[in-house]
Amino acid sequence: MNRYQQLVVEDRELTLYVPPSYHESDRSYPVAYVQDQGDMFTDCLNYLHHLFAAGQLVEVILVGISSTNRNREYTPWPAEPLLEGNPPFGGEGRAYVDEVADVIKAYIDRHYRTLAAPEHTAIIGGSFGGLISMFAGYWRAETFGRIGMLSASLWYEGVMDYIIQQGELPAGLRVYMSVGQLEGAYKENAQKHMFSNNIEAHRFWIEQGVSPERIQLAVDPDGTHDPIFMARRFPDALRWLFVGEAEEQASAKGQAQHEDTDYHEKHNEQDNQDNQDNQDNQDNQDNQDNQDNHKAPLFYIPGTVTWSMQSDVTGREYRIFIAEPMGPPPEGGYPVLYSLDANATFGSLAEAIRVQSRTPRGIPSALIVGIGFDSDSPIVSSERFYNFTEYAEDHELPVRPNGSDWPETGGVEAFLAFIEFQLKPAVERQYAVNRSKQTLFGHSLGGFFTLYTLFTRPETFSRYIAACPSVWWKNYMLYKRWEEGKARIQQSGQRKELRLYVGAEEKPSMVQDARELYAFLKGHDEVLETTFDEIEGEGHVSVLPALISPLLRFVNA
């Protein structure tokens, strides 16, 4: 079944999609106007329909707008062509934006149940479509209050000068940006600035006082200037731009269901018991539906971005969380903390650095890079056992407390290669990093991984933090790895730093293992400065919040 309609409004072809509940309610809906005939939503329409129907994404009317000539209609002013022999860029963007605002939007508002105010109206596009969407925000902020810039062509002649001249974004504007780190990487013309100009624009707006609650930048580290990356980010753009709509829709849905219930109770008293049973079941389902709808606007920490990265070695997906520093980089660049188990640790670290680095008396800014997994669970056991450990036979491991088999193990080298050769270079390409102040933090099995890295590739980081480390793994193999690590540290001529922590209320064997490891490493103080703290009153998991502030101070030391 074709889920969208083809319209023509004053010779302009449109593709229109209404969300699943549109014909079953009398509610009004926000609207997103999408450039290039709406290719970004027609290419993933089944997925969007699922997200809408499941309550995982706020329901939005989508309007795809065709273009008669992108180089004319999506450019803000005339410019010379990039390639000899091509026609110049037409620069008719203002007329196009006014047509969308005054003709197309007016038609849609007359014929469909829309929320017409700017805070309910988005304009979204990719490439040149993202560029003209940005200018719609500047030129017609009273009409378009939500702007989606997916791989926006900010390389266009004069655009960065215009952004700087305008200063802060128009009041009330909410902006979603995405860009691939490889966009423009192989270009020799102005398009080579595609990635860097998007980063610069985002930083400029933040520096001008635009609140992080009003602007988000998502970076695909392996992203190229292709529709596949833009379409992937389209649902994220809708979620961000209409983050406040989901609660209103859930409330409206609940009210409609309540009114419907009242009607049937009044007019079907003879079936009261049957209706009551049915209503109890329906109420339970409604409560679940409302809970699911309330999940749609995911909690967001200002100043953070999320990447998705795939290992070149194993093909495994990782979720990378970045907490960007609030101030400009110090001389030499930002210190960096790489934190494992980011699904569990990143939120606390990001909020702590945001609060504690506030001027004038805060600690210095630092970049937080959380390495997590594609899951909503705080502890992703199967991934941790594989990525954080050396391979071990069953006889090399103790019996698990519940008697079950051990998960797949042995991915430590592949995971370390991903961090060293993919993640760290990607971070250093985007941020001014102080390579002499890079710290790795891991807890439990992550603590084993941290020590394994220190003992086998100590040059990867300058500082290491291991909390409640699983020293016992594979019959205490870490001790055998130390001699290799010590030799490599001696060869580098750079003394490393290690902080060991354990909760005093841990299992006695874990506490004893940490004490013995500390005593062993103190005998090698000439190459490794080691400190050790037992945190009173804390156990294996509860120790984590107690470490947040000491970690940030150590990173900045």
Coordinates of C-alpha atoms in Angstrom, one line a residue:
M1 CA 0.0 0.0 0.0
N2 CA 1.3 3.5 -0.9
R3 CA 1.5 5.4 2.4
Y4 CA 1.9 8.8 0.9
Q5 CA 0.1 11.1 -1.6
Q6 CA 1.3 13.1 -4.6
L7 CA 0.1 16.7 -4.7
V8 CA 0.6 19.7 -6.9
V9 CA 0.4 23.1 -5.4
E10 CA 0.8 25.9 -7.9
D11 CA 3.0 23.8 -10.2
R12 CA 5.1 22.6 -7.3
E13 CA 5.1 18.8 -6.9
L14 CA 4.7 17.6 -3.3
T15 CA 4.9 14.2 -1.6
L16 CA 2.8 14.1 1.6
Y17 CA 2.7 11.5 4.4
V18 CA 0.4 11.6 7.3
P19 CA 1.3 9.6 10.5
P20 CA -0.6 6.4 11.5
S21 CA -3.0 7.9 13.9
Y22 CA -4.0 10.9 11.7
H23 CA -7.2 9.3 10.3
E24 CA -8.2 7.8 13.7
S25 CA -8.2 11.1 15.7
D26 CA -9.0 14.7 15.5
R27 CA -5.6 15.9 16.8
S28 CA -3.4 18.4 15.0
Y29 CA 0.2 17.5 14.2
P30 CA 3.6 19.2 13.7
V31 CA 4.9 19.3 10.2
A32 CA 8.3 18.8 8.6
Y33 CA 9.0 20.2 5.2
V34 CA 11.7 18.2 3.5
Q35 CA 13.7 19.2 0.5
D36 CA 14.4 17.0 -2.6
Q37 CA 10.8 15.6 -2.9
G38 CA 11.2 14.1 0.6
D39 CA 13.7 11.4 -0.6
M40 CA 15.1 11.2 3.0
F41 CA 11.8 10.0 4.3
T42 CA 10.5 8.0 1.3
D43 CA 13.7 6.0 1.4
C44 CA 13.0 4.9 5.0
L45 CA 9.3 5.2 5.2
N46 CA 8.6 1.7 6.5
Y47 CA 11.0 2.3 9.4
L48 CA 9.5 5.7 10.1
H49 CA 6.0 4.3 10.0
H50 CA 7.1 1.6 12.6
L51 CA 8.7 4.3 14.9
F52 CA 5.5 6.4 14.7
A53 CA 3.1 3.4 15.3
A54 CA 5.2 2.1 18.1
G55 CA 5.3 5.4 19.9
Q56 CA 9.1 5.6 19.6
L57 CA 9.1 8.8 17.5
V58 CA 6.7 11.8 17.7
E59 CA 4.1 11.6 14.9
V60 CA 4.8 14.3 12.3
I61 CA 3.2 15.2 8.9
L62 CA 5.9 15.0 6.3
V63 CA 5.9 17.1 3.2
G64 CA 8.4 16.5 0.5
I65 CA 9.0 19.4 -1.8
S66 CA 10.4 19.0 -5.3
S67 CA 12.9 21.3 -6.9
T68 CA 13.0 22.4 -10.5
N69 CA 16.7 23.2 -10.2
R70 CA 18.6 22.6 -7.0
N71 CA 21.6 24.8 -8.0
R72 CA 19.2 27.7 -8.4
E73 CA 16.7 27.2 -5.7
Y74 CA 18.9 25.9 -2.9
T75 CA 21.6 28.5 -3.1
P76 CA 21.4 31.8 -1.2
W77 CA 23.2 34.0 -3.8
P78 CA 24.8 33.6 -7.2
A79 CA 28.3 32.0 -7.4
E80 CA 30.7 30.7 -10.0
P81 CA 30.5 26.9 -10.7
L82 CA 33.0 24.6 -9.1
L83 CA 33.8 22.8 -12.4
E84 CA 34.6 24.5 -15.6
G85 CA 31.8 24.2 -18.2
N86 CA 29.1 23.9 -15.6
P87 CA 26.4 26.6 -15.2
P88 CA 26.9 29.1 -12.3
F89 CA 24.9 28.7 -9.1
G90 CA 21.6 30.7 -9.5
G91 CA 21.2 32.1 -6.0
E92 CA 17.3 32.1 -6.0
G93 CA 17.0 30.6 -2.5
R94 CA 15.1 33.5 -1.0
A95 CA 12.3 33.3 -3.5
Y96 CA 12.1 29.5 -3.0
V97 CA 12.0 29.8 0.8
D98 CA 9.3 32.5 0.6
E99 CA 7.3 30.2 -1.7
V100 CA 7.5 27.3 0.8
A101 CA 6.5 29.6 3.7
D102 CA 3.7 31.6 2.0
V103 CA 2.3 29.2 -0.6
I104 CA 3.1 25.6 0.2
K105 CA 2.8 25.8 4.0
A106 CA -0.3 27.9 3.7
Y107 CA -1.9 25.2 1.5
I108 CA -0.9 22.4 3.9
D109 CA -2.3 24.3 6.9
R110 CA -5.6 24.9 5.2
H111 CA -6.1 21.3 4.1
Y112 CA -4.7 19.3 6.9
R113 CA -4.8 19.3 10.7
T114 CA -1.5 21.0 11.4
L115 CA 0.1 22.8 14.3
A116 CA 1.0 25.9 12.4
A117 CA 3.2 27.8 14.8
P118 CA 7.0 27.9 14.2
E119 CA 7.8 25.8 17.2
H120 CA 5.8 23.0 15.5
T121 CA 7.2 23.6 12.0
A122 CA 10.5 22.1 10.7
I123 CA 12.3 22.5 7.4
I124 CA 14.9 19.8 6.7
G125 CA 17.3 19.0 3.9
G126 CA 20.5 17.3 3.0
S127 CA 23.5 18.8 1.1
F128 CA 22.3 21.9 -0.7
G129 CA 18.9 21.1 0.9
G130 CA 20.5 21.5 4.3
L131 CA 22.1 24.8 3.3
I132 CA 18.8 26.3 2.2
S133 CA 17.1 24.9 5.3
M134 CA 19.6 26.9 7.4
F135 CA 18.8 30.1 5.5
A136 CA 15.1 29.4 6.0
G137 CA 15.8 29.7 9.7
Y138 CA 17.6 33.0 9.2
W139 CA 15.1 34.5 6.7
R140 CA 11.8 33.2 8.0
A141 CA 12.3 32.3 11.7
E142 CA 8.7 33.4 12.3
T143 CA 7.6 30.5 10.1
F144 CA 10.2 27.8 10.5
G145 CA 11.3 27.3 14.1
R146 CA 12.9 23.8 13.7
I147 CA 15.9 23.5 11.2
G148 CA 17.4 20.2 10.0
M149 CA 20.8 20.5 8.4
L150 CA 22.0 17.0 7.3
S151 CA 25.4 17.2 5.6
A152 CA 24.7 20.9 4.8
S153 CA 26.8 22.4 2.1
L154 CA 28.4 25.1 4.3
W155 CA 31.4 25.1 1.9
Y156 CA 29.3 27.4 -0.4
E157 CA 31.0 30.7 -1.2
G158 CA 30.4 33.4 1.5
V159 CA 28.3 31.2 3.8
M160 CA 30.7 31.2 6.7
D161 CA 31.2 34.9 6.5
Y162 CA 27.4 35.3 6.5
I163 CA 27.1 33.1 9.6
I164 CA 29.7 35.2 11.4
Q165 CA 28.1 38.5 10.4
Q166 CA 24.7 37.3 11.8
G167 CA 26.1 36.3 15.1
E168 CA 23.7 34.3 17.3
L169 CA 21.0 32.3 15.7
P170 CA 17.5 33.8 15.6
A171 CA 15.7 33.5 19.0
G172 CA 13.7 30.3 19.5
L173 CA 15.3 28.4 16.6
R174 CA 16.1 24.8 17.3
V175 CA 18.7 23.2 15.0
Y176 CA 19.9 19.7 14.3
M177 CA 23.1 19.2 12.4
S178 CA 24.8 16.0 11.1
V179 CA 27.9 15.6 9.0
G180 CA 30.3 12.8 8.1
Q181 CA 33.9 13.1 9.0
L182 CA 35.0 12.0 5.5
E183 CA 32.8 14.5 3.6
G184 CA 35.0 16.5 1.3
A185 CA 38.1 14.4 2.2
Y186 CA 39.0 13.7 -1.4
K187 CA 38.0 17.0 -2.9
E188 CA 40.4 19.7 -4.1
N189 CA 37.8 22.4 -4.6
A190 CA 35.8 24.3 -2.0
Q191 CA 33.9 21.2 -1.1
K192 CA 37.0 20.0 0.9
H193 CA 35.7 22.3 3.7
M194 CA 32.4 20.4 4.0
F195 CA 33.3 18.8 7.3
S196 CA 35.4 21.5 8.9
N197 CA 32.8 24.3 8.1
N198 CA 30.0 22.3 9.8
I199 CA 32.2 21.9 12.9
E200 CA 33.2 25.6 12.8
A201 CA 29.6 26.8 12.4
H202 CA 28.5 24.6 15.4
R203 CA 31.3 25.9 17.6
F204 CA 30.7 29.5 16.5
W205 CA 27.0 29.3 17.4
I206 CA 27.8 27.8 20.8
E207 CA 30.4 30.5 21.4
Q208 CA 27.8 33.1 20.6
G209 CA 25.7 31.9 23.4
V210 CA 23.3 29.5 21.7
S211 CA 22.3 27.0 24.4
P212 CA 23.3 23.4 23.7
E213 CA 19.6 22.6 24.4
R214 CA 18.9 24.4 21.1
I215 CA 21.5 22.9 18.8
Q216 CA 22.9 19.4 18.4
L217 CA 25.7 18.2 16.1
A218 CA 26.0 14.5 15.3
V219 CA 29.2 13.3 13.6
D220 CA 29.5 10.0 11.7
P221 CA 33.3 9.2 11.8
D222 CA 33.1 7.1 8.7
G223 CA 30.4 9.2 7.0
T224 CA 30.8 10.3 3.4
H225 CA 28.6 12.7 1.4
D226 CA 26.0 10.1 0.4
P227 CA 22.2 9.7 0.9
I228 CA 22.7 6.6 3.1
F229 CA 24.2 8.7 5.9
M230 CA 21.6 11.5 5.6
A231 CA 18.7 9.0 5.7
R232 CA 20.2 7.3 8.7
R233 CA 20.1 10.7 10.6
F234 CA 16.6 11.7 9.5
P235 CA 14.8 9.9 12.4
D236 CA 17.3 11.4 14.8
A237 CA 16.6 14.9 13.4
L238 CA 12.9 14.5 13.9
R239 CA 13.4 13.2 17.4
W240 CA 15.6 16.1 18.4
L241 CA 13.7 18.9 16.6
F242 CA 10.3 17.8 18.1
V243 CA 11.6 16.6 21.5
G244 CA 8.8 18.5 23.3
E245 CA 6.0 17.2 21.1
A246 CA 6.0 13.6 22.3
E247 CA 4.6 14.3 25.8
E248 CA 1.9 16.5 24.3
Q249 CA 0.9 13.7 21.9
A250 CA 0.9 11.1 24.7
S251 CA -1.3 13.4 26.8
A252 CA -3.7 14.0 23.9
K253 CA -3.9 10.3 23.2
G254 CA -4.7 9.5 26.8
Q255 CA -7.4 12.2 26.9
A256 CA -9.0 10.8 23.7
Q257 CA -9.0 7.3 25.2
H258 CA -10.5 8.6 28.4
E259 CA -13.4 10.4 26.6
D260 CA -14.1 7.3 24.5
T261 CA -14.3 5.3 27.7
D262 CA -16.8 7.7 29.3
Y263 CA -19.0 7.5 26.3
H264 CA -19.2 3.7 26.3
E265 CA -19.8 3.5 30.0
K266 CA -22.8 5.9 29.8
H267 CA -24.4 4.2 26.8
N268 CA -23.8 0.5 27.5
E269 CA -24.8 0.0 31.1
Q270 CA -26.5 -3.3 30.3
D271 CA -23.0 -4.7 29.5
N272 CA -21.3 -3.0 32.4
Q273 CA -19.4 -6.0 33.7
D274 CA -18.1 -7.1 30.3
N275 CA -17.2 -3.5 29.5
Q276 CA -15.4 -3.2 32.9
D277 CA -13.3 -6.3 32.2
N278 CA -12.5 -5.0 28.7
Q279 CA -11.7 -1.5 30.1
D280 CA -9.3 -2.9 32.7
N281 CA -7.4 -4.6 29.9
Q282 CA -7.5 -1.5 27.8
D283 CA -6.3 0.7 30.7
N284 CA -3.4 -1.6 31.2
Q285 CA -2.5 -1.4 27.5
D286 CA -3.1 2.4 27.5
N287 CA -0.8 2.8 30.5
Q288 CA 1.9 0.8 28.6
D289 CA 1.3 2.8 25.4
N290 CA 1.7 6.1 27.3
Q291 CA 4.8 4.8 29.0
D292 CA 6.3 3.9 25.6
N293 CA 5.3 7.3 24.2
H294 CA 7.0 9.1 27.2
K295 CA 10.2 7.2 26.2
A296 CA 10.4 9.0 22.9
P297 CA 12.1 12.2 24.0
L298 CA 15.3 10.7 25.2
F299 CA 17.1 12.5 28.0
Y300 CA 19.8 14.7 26.6
I301 CA 22.9 16.1 28.3
P302 CA 23.8 19.5 26.8
G303 CA 27.1 19.6 25.1
T304 CA 27.2 16.0 24.2
V305 CA 27.2 14.1 20.9
T306 CA 26.9 10.4 20.0
W307 CA 28.8 8.5 17.3
S308 CA 28.2 5.1 15.9
M309 CA 31.5 3.4 14.9
Q310 CA 32.2 -0.1 13.4
S311 CA 35.4 -1.9 14.0
D312 CA 37.4 -2.5 10.9
V313 CA 38.7 -5.7 12.4
T314 CA 35.6 -7.4 13.7
G315 CA 32.7 -5.4 12.3
R316 CA 31.3 -4.9 15.8
E317 CA 29.3 -1.7 16.4
Y318 CA 30.3 0.6 19.2
R319 CA 28.4 3.6 20.6
I320 CA 30.7 6.5 21.3
F321 CA 29.6 9.3 23.6
I322 CA 31.4 12.6 23.5
A323 CA 31.2 15.4 26.2
E324 CA 32.6 18.4 24.5
P325 CA 34.5 20.9 26.7
M326 CA 32.8 24.2 27.4
G327 CA 35.7 26.5 26.9
P328 CA 38.4 27.0 24.3
P329 CA 41.3 24.5 24.3
P330 CA 44.3 25.4 26.5
E331 CA 47.7 25.6 25.1
G332 CA 48.6 22.1 24.0
G333 CA 45.0 20.9 23.7
Y334 CA 42.4 19.4 25.9
P335 CA 43.2 16.5 28.3
V336 CA 41.1 13.5 27.4
L337 CA 39.4 10.8 29.5
Y338 CA 38.5 7.6 27.6
S339 CA 35.9 5.7 29.8
L340 CA 34.9 2.1 29.1
D341 CA 31.4 0.9 29.9
A342 CA 30.0 4.2 28.8
N343 CA 26.4 3.0 28.9
A344 CA 26.9 3.0 32.7
T345 CA 29.5 5.7 33.3
F346 CA 29.1 8.4 30.6
G347 CA 26.1 10.3 32.0
S348 CA 27.7 10.8 35.4
L349 CA 31.0 11.9 33.9
A350 CA 29.4 14.3 31.4
E351 CA 27.3 16.0 34.0
A352 CA 30.2 16.2 36.5
I353 CA 32.6 17.8 34.0
R354 CA 29.9 20.2 32.8
V355 CA 29.3 21.5 36.4
Q356 CA 32.8 21.3 37.8
S357 CA 34.5 23.1 34.9
R358 CA 32.4 26.2 35.1
T359 CA 34.4 29.4 35.4
P360 CA 35.9 31.2 37.2
R361 CA 36.9 28.7 39.8
G362 CA 36.1 25.4 38.1
I363 CA 38.6 22.7 37.2
P364 CA 40.1 22.9 33.7
S365 CA 38.0 21.7 30.8
A366 CA 38.5 18.2 29.6
L367 CA 37.2 16.0 26.8
I368 CA 35.2 12.9 27.9
V369 CA 35.0 10.1 25.4
G370 CA 32.8 7.2 26.5
I371 CA 33.1 3.8 24.7
G372 CA 29.9 1.9 24.9
F373 CA 27.7 -0.6 23.1
D374 CA 24.6 -0.5 21.0
S375 CA 22.2 -1.2 23.9
D376 CA 20.0 0.6 26.4
S377 CA 21.3 -1.7 29.2
P378 CA 23.9 -0.1 31.5
I379 CA 25.9 -3.3 31.7
V380 CA 26.2 -5.2 28.4
S381 CA 27.7 -8.5 29.7
S382 CA 28.2 -10.4 26.4
E383 CA 30.0 -7.5 24.8
R384 CA 32.1 -6.8 27.9
F385 CA 33.3 -10.4 28.2
Y386 CA 34.4 -10.5 24.5
N387 CA 35.9 -7.0 24.2
F388 CA 37.6 -6.7 27.5
T389 CA 39.3 -10.1 27.9
E390 CA 42.0 -12.4 26.7
Y391 CA 40.7 -15.7 25.5
A392 CA 40.5 -18.3 28.3
E393 CA 39.6 -22.0 28.4
D394 CA 37.0 -23.1 30.9
H395 CA 39.7 -24.7 33.1
E396 CA 41.5 -21.3 33.3
L397 CA 38.4 -19.6 34.9
P398 CA 36.5 -20.2 38.1
V399 CA 33.0 -21.7 38.1
R400 CA 30.5 -18.9 37.5
P401 CA 28.2 -18.1 40.6
N402 CA 25.1 -19.3 38.7
G403 CA 26.8 -22.3 37.2
S404 CA 26.3 -21.1 33.6
D405 CA 28.8 -21.2 30.8
W406 CA 31.2 -18.3 30.2
P407 CA 30.3 -16.0 27.3
E408 CA 32.5 -15.7 24.3
T409 CA 35.9 -14.2 25.3
G410 CA 39.2 -13.2 23.7
G411 CA 38.5 -9.9 21.8
V412 CA 40.9 -7.8 23.8
E413 CA 43.4 -7.3 21.0
A414 CA 40.8 -6.4 18.4
F415 CA 39.1 -4.0 20.7
L416 CA 42.4 -2.4 21.6
A417 CA 43.2 -2.0 17.9
F418 CA 39.9 -0.3 17.4
I419 CA 40.6 2.2 20.1
E420 CA 44.2 2.9 19.1
F421 CA 43.8 2.9 15.3
Q422 CA 40.2 4.1 14.7
L423 CA 38.7 5.8 17.6
K424 CA 41.6 7.9 18.9
P425 CA 42.6 9.2 15.4
A426 CA 38.9 10.1 14.8
V427 CA 38.7 12.1 18.1
E428 CA 42.0 13.8 17.4
R429 CA 40.9 14.9 13.9
Q430 CA 37.9 16.6 15.4
Y431 CA 39.2 18.1 18.7
A432 CA 42.3 19.8 19.8
V433 CA 43.7 17.0 22.0
N434 CA 46.7 17.1 24.3
R435 CA 48.3 13.7 23.4
S436 CA 50.5 13.8 26.5
K437 CA 47.4 13.9 28.8
Q438 CA 45.2 11.0 27.6
T439 CA 43.7 8.7 30.3
L440 CA 42.0 5.3 30.1
F441 CA 39.5 4.3 32.8
G442 CA 37.9 0.9 33.2
H443 CA 36.0 -0.9 36.0
S444 CA 35.8 -4.6 36.8
L445 CA 36.5 -6.4 33.5
G446 CA 37.1 -2.9 32.1
G447 CA 39.7 -2.6 34.8
F448 CA 41.4 -5.8 33.5
F449 CA 41.3 -4.2 30.0
T450 CA 42.9 -1.0 31.4
L451 CA 45.7 -3.0 33.0
Y452 CA 46.2 -5.2 29.9
T453 CA 46.6 -2.1 27.8
L454 CA 49.1 -0.6 30.3
F455 CA 51.0 -3.9 30.4
T456 CA 51.1 -4.6 26.7
R457 CA 50.8 -1.2 24.9
P458 CA 51.7 1.4 27.6
E459 CA 52.3 4.1 25.0
T460 CA 48.6 4.2 24.0
F461 CA 47.8 6.4 27.0
S462 CA 49.8 8.4 29.5
R463 CA 47.6 7.7 32.5
Y464 CA 45.5 4.7 33.6
I465 CA 42.7 4.2 36.1
A466 CA 41.6 0.7 37.1
A467 CA 38.7 0.3 39.5
C468 CA 37.9 -3.0 41.1
P469 CA 40.0 -4.8 38.3
S470 CA 39.3 -8.4 37.5
V471 CA 43.0 -9.4 38.3
W472 CA 41.9 -13.0 38.6
W473 CA 41.1 -13.4 34.9
K474 CA 42.8 -16.4 33.3
N475 CA 44.7 -17.5 36.4
Y476 CA 46.2 -14.0 37.0
M477 CA 47.6 -13.7 33.5
L478 CA 48.2 -10.0 34.0
Y479 CA 51.3 -10.7 36.1
K480 CA 52.8 -12.5 33.2
R481 CA 52.1 -9.5 30.9
W482 CA 53.8 -7.1 33.2
E483 CA 57.4 -7.9 32.2
E484 CA 56.6 -7.0 28.6
G485 CA 54.9 -3.8 29.7
K486 CA 57.8 -2.8 31.9
A487 CA 60.3 -3.2 29.1
R488 CA 58.2 -1.1 26.7
I489 CA 57.9 1.7 29.3
Q490 CA 61.6 1.7 29.9
Q491 CA 62.2 1.9 26.2
S492 CA 59.9 4.9 25.9
G493 CA 61.7 6.7 28.7
Q494 CA 58.3 8.0 29.9
R495 CA 57.1 7.0 33.4
K496 CA 53.4 6.1 33.4
E497 CA 50.8 6.8 36.1
L498 CA 48.3 4.3 37.5
R499 CA 45.4 4.8 40.0
L500 CA 44.0 1.7 41.5
Y501 CA 40.7 1.7 43.4
V502 CA 38.6 -0.9 45.1
G503 CA 35.4 -0.8 47.2
A504 CA 36.1 -1.8 50.8
E505 CA 32.8 -3.7 50.8
E506 CA 33.8 -5.8 47.8
K507 CA 34.2 -9.6 48.0
P508 CA 37.3 -10.2 50.2
S509 CA 39.1 -11.9 47.3
M510 CA 38.7 -8.8 45.0
V511 CA 40.0 -6.5 47.8
Q512 CA 42.9 -8.8 48.4
D513 CA 43.7 -9.1 44.7
A514 CA 43.8 -5.3 44.4
R515 CA 46.1 -5.0 47.5
E516 CA 48.5 -7.6 46.2
L517 CA 48.7 -6.0 42.7
Y518 CA 49.4 -2.6 44.3
A519 CA 52.2 -4.1 46.4
F520 CA 53.7 -5.8 43.4
L521 CA 53.6 -2.7 41.2
K522 CA 55.1 -0.5 43.9
G523 CA 58.2 -2.5 43.5
H524 CA 58.5 -1.0 40.0
D525 CA 58.1 2.6 40.9
E526 CA 60.9 3.7 38.6
V527 CA 58.7 3.1 35.6
L528 CA 55.2 3.3 37.0
E529 CA 53.8 5.7 39.6
T530 CA 51.0 3.7 41.3
T531 CA 48.6 4.9 44.0
F532 CA 45.9 2.8 45.6
D533 CA 42.7 3.7 47.5
E534 CA 40.1 1.5 49.2
I535 CA 36.8 3.4 49.2
E536 CA 35.1 2.9 52.5
G537 CA 31.4 1.8 52.5
E538 CA 31.3 1.0 48.8
G539 CA 30.9 -2.2 46.9
H540 CA 31.7 -3.4 43.4
V541 CA 29.2 -1.1 41.7
S542 CA 28.4 1.6 44.2
V543 CA 32.1 2.6 44.1
L544 CA 31.6 4.2 40.7
P545 CA 29.9 7.5 41.8
A546 CA 32.5 8.0 44.5
L547 CA 35.3 8.0 41.8
I548 CA 33.9 10.6 39.5
S549 CA 35.5 13.7 41.0
P550 CA 38.9 12.1 41.7
L551 CA 39.0 10.9 38.1
L552 CA 38.4 14.4 36.7
R553 CA 41.1 15.8 38.9
F554 CA 43.5 13.1 37.9
V555 CA 42.8 13.7 34.2
N556 CA 43.6 17.4 34.6
A557 CA 46.6 17.0 36.8

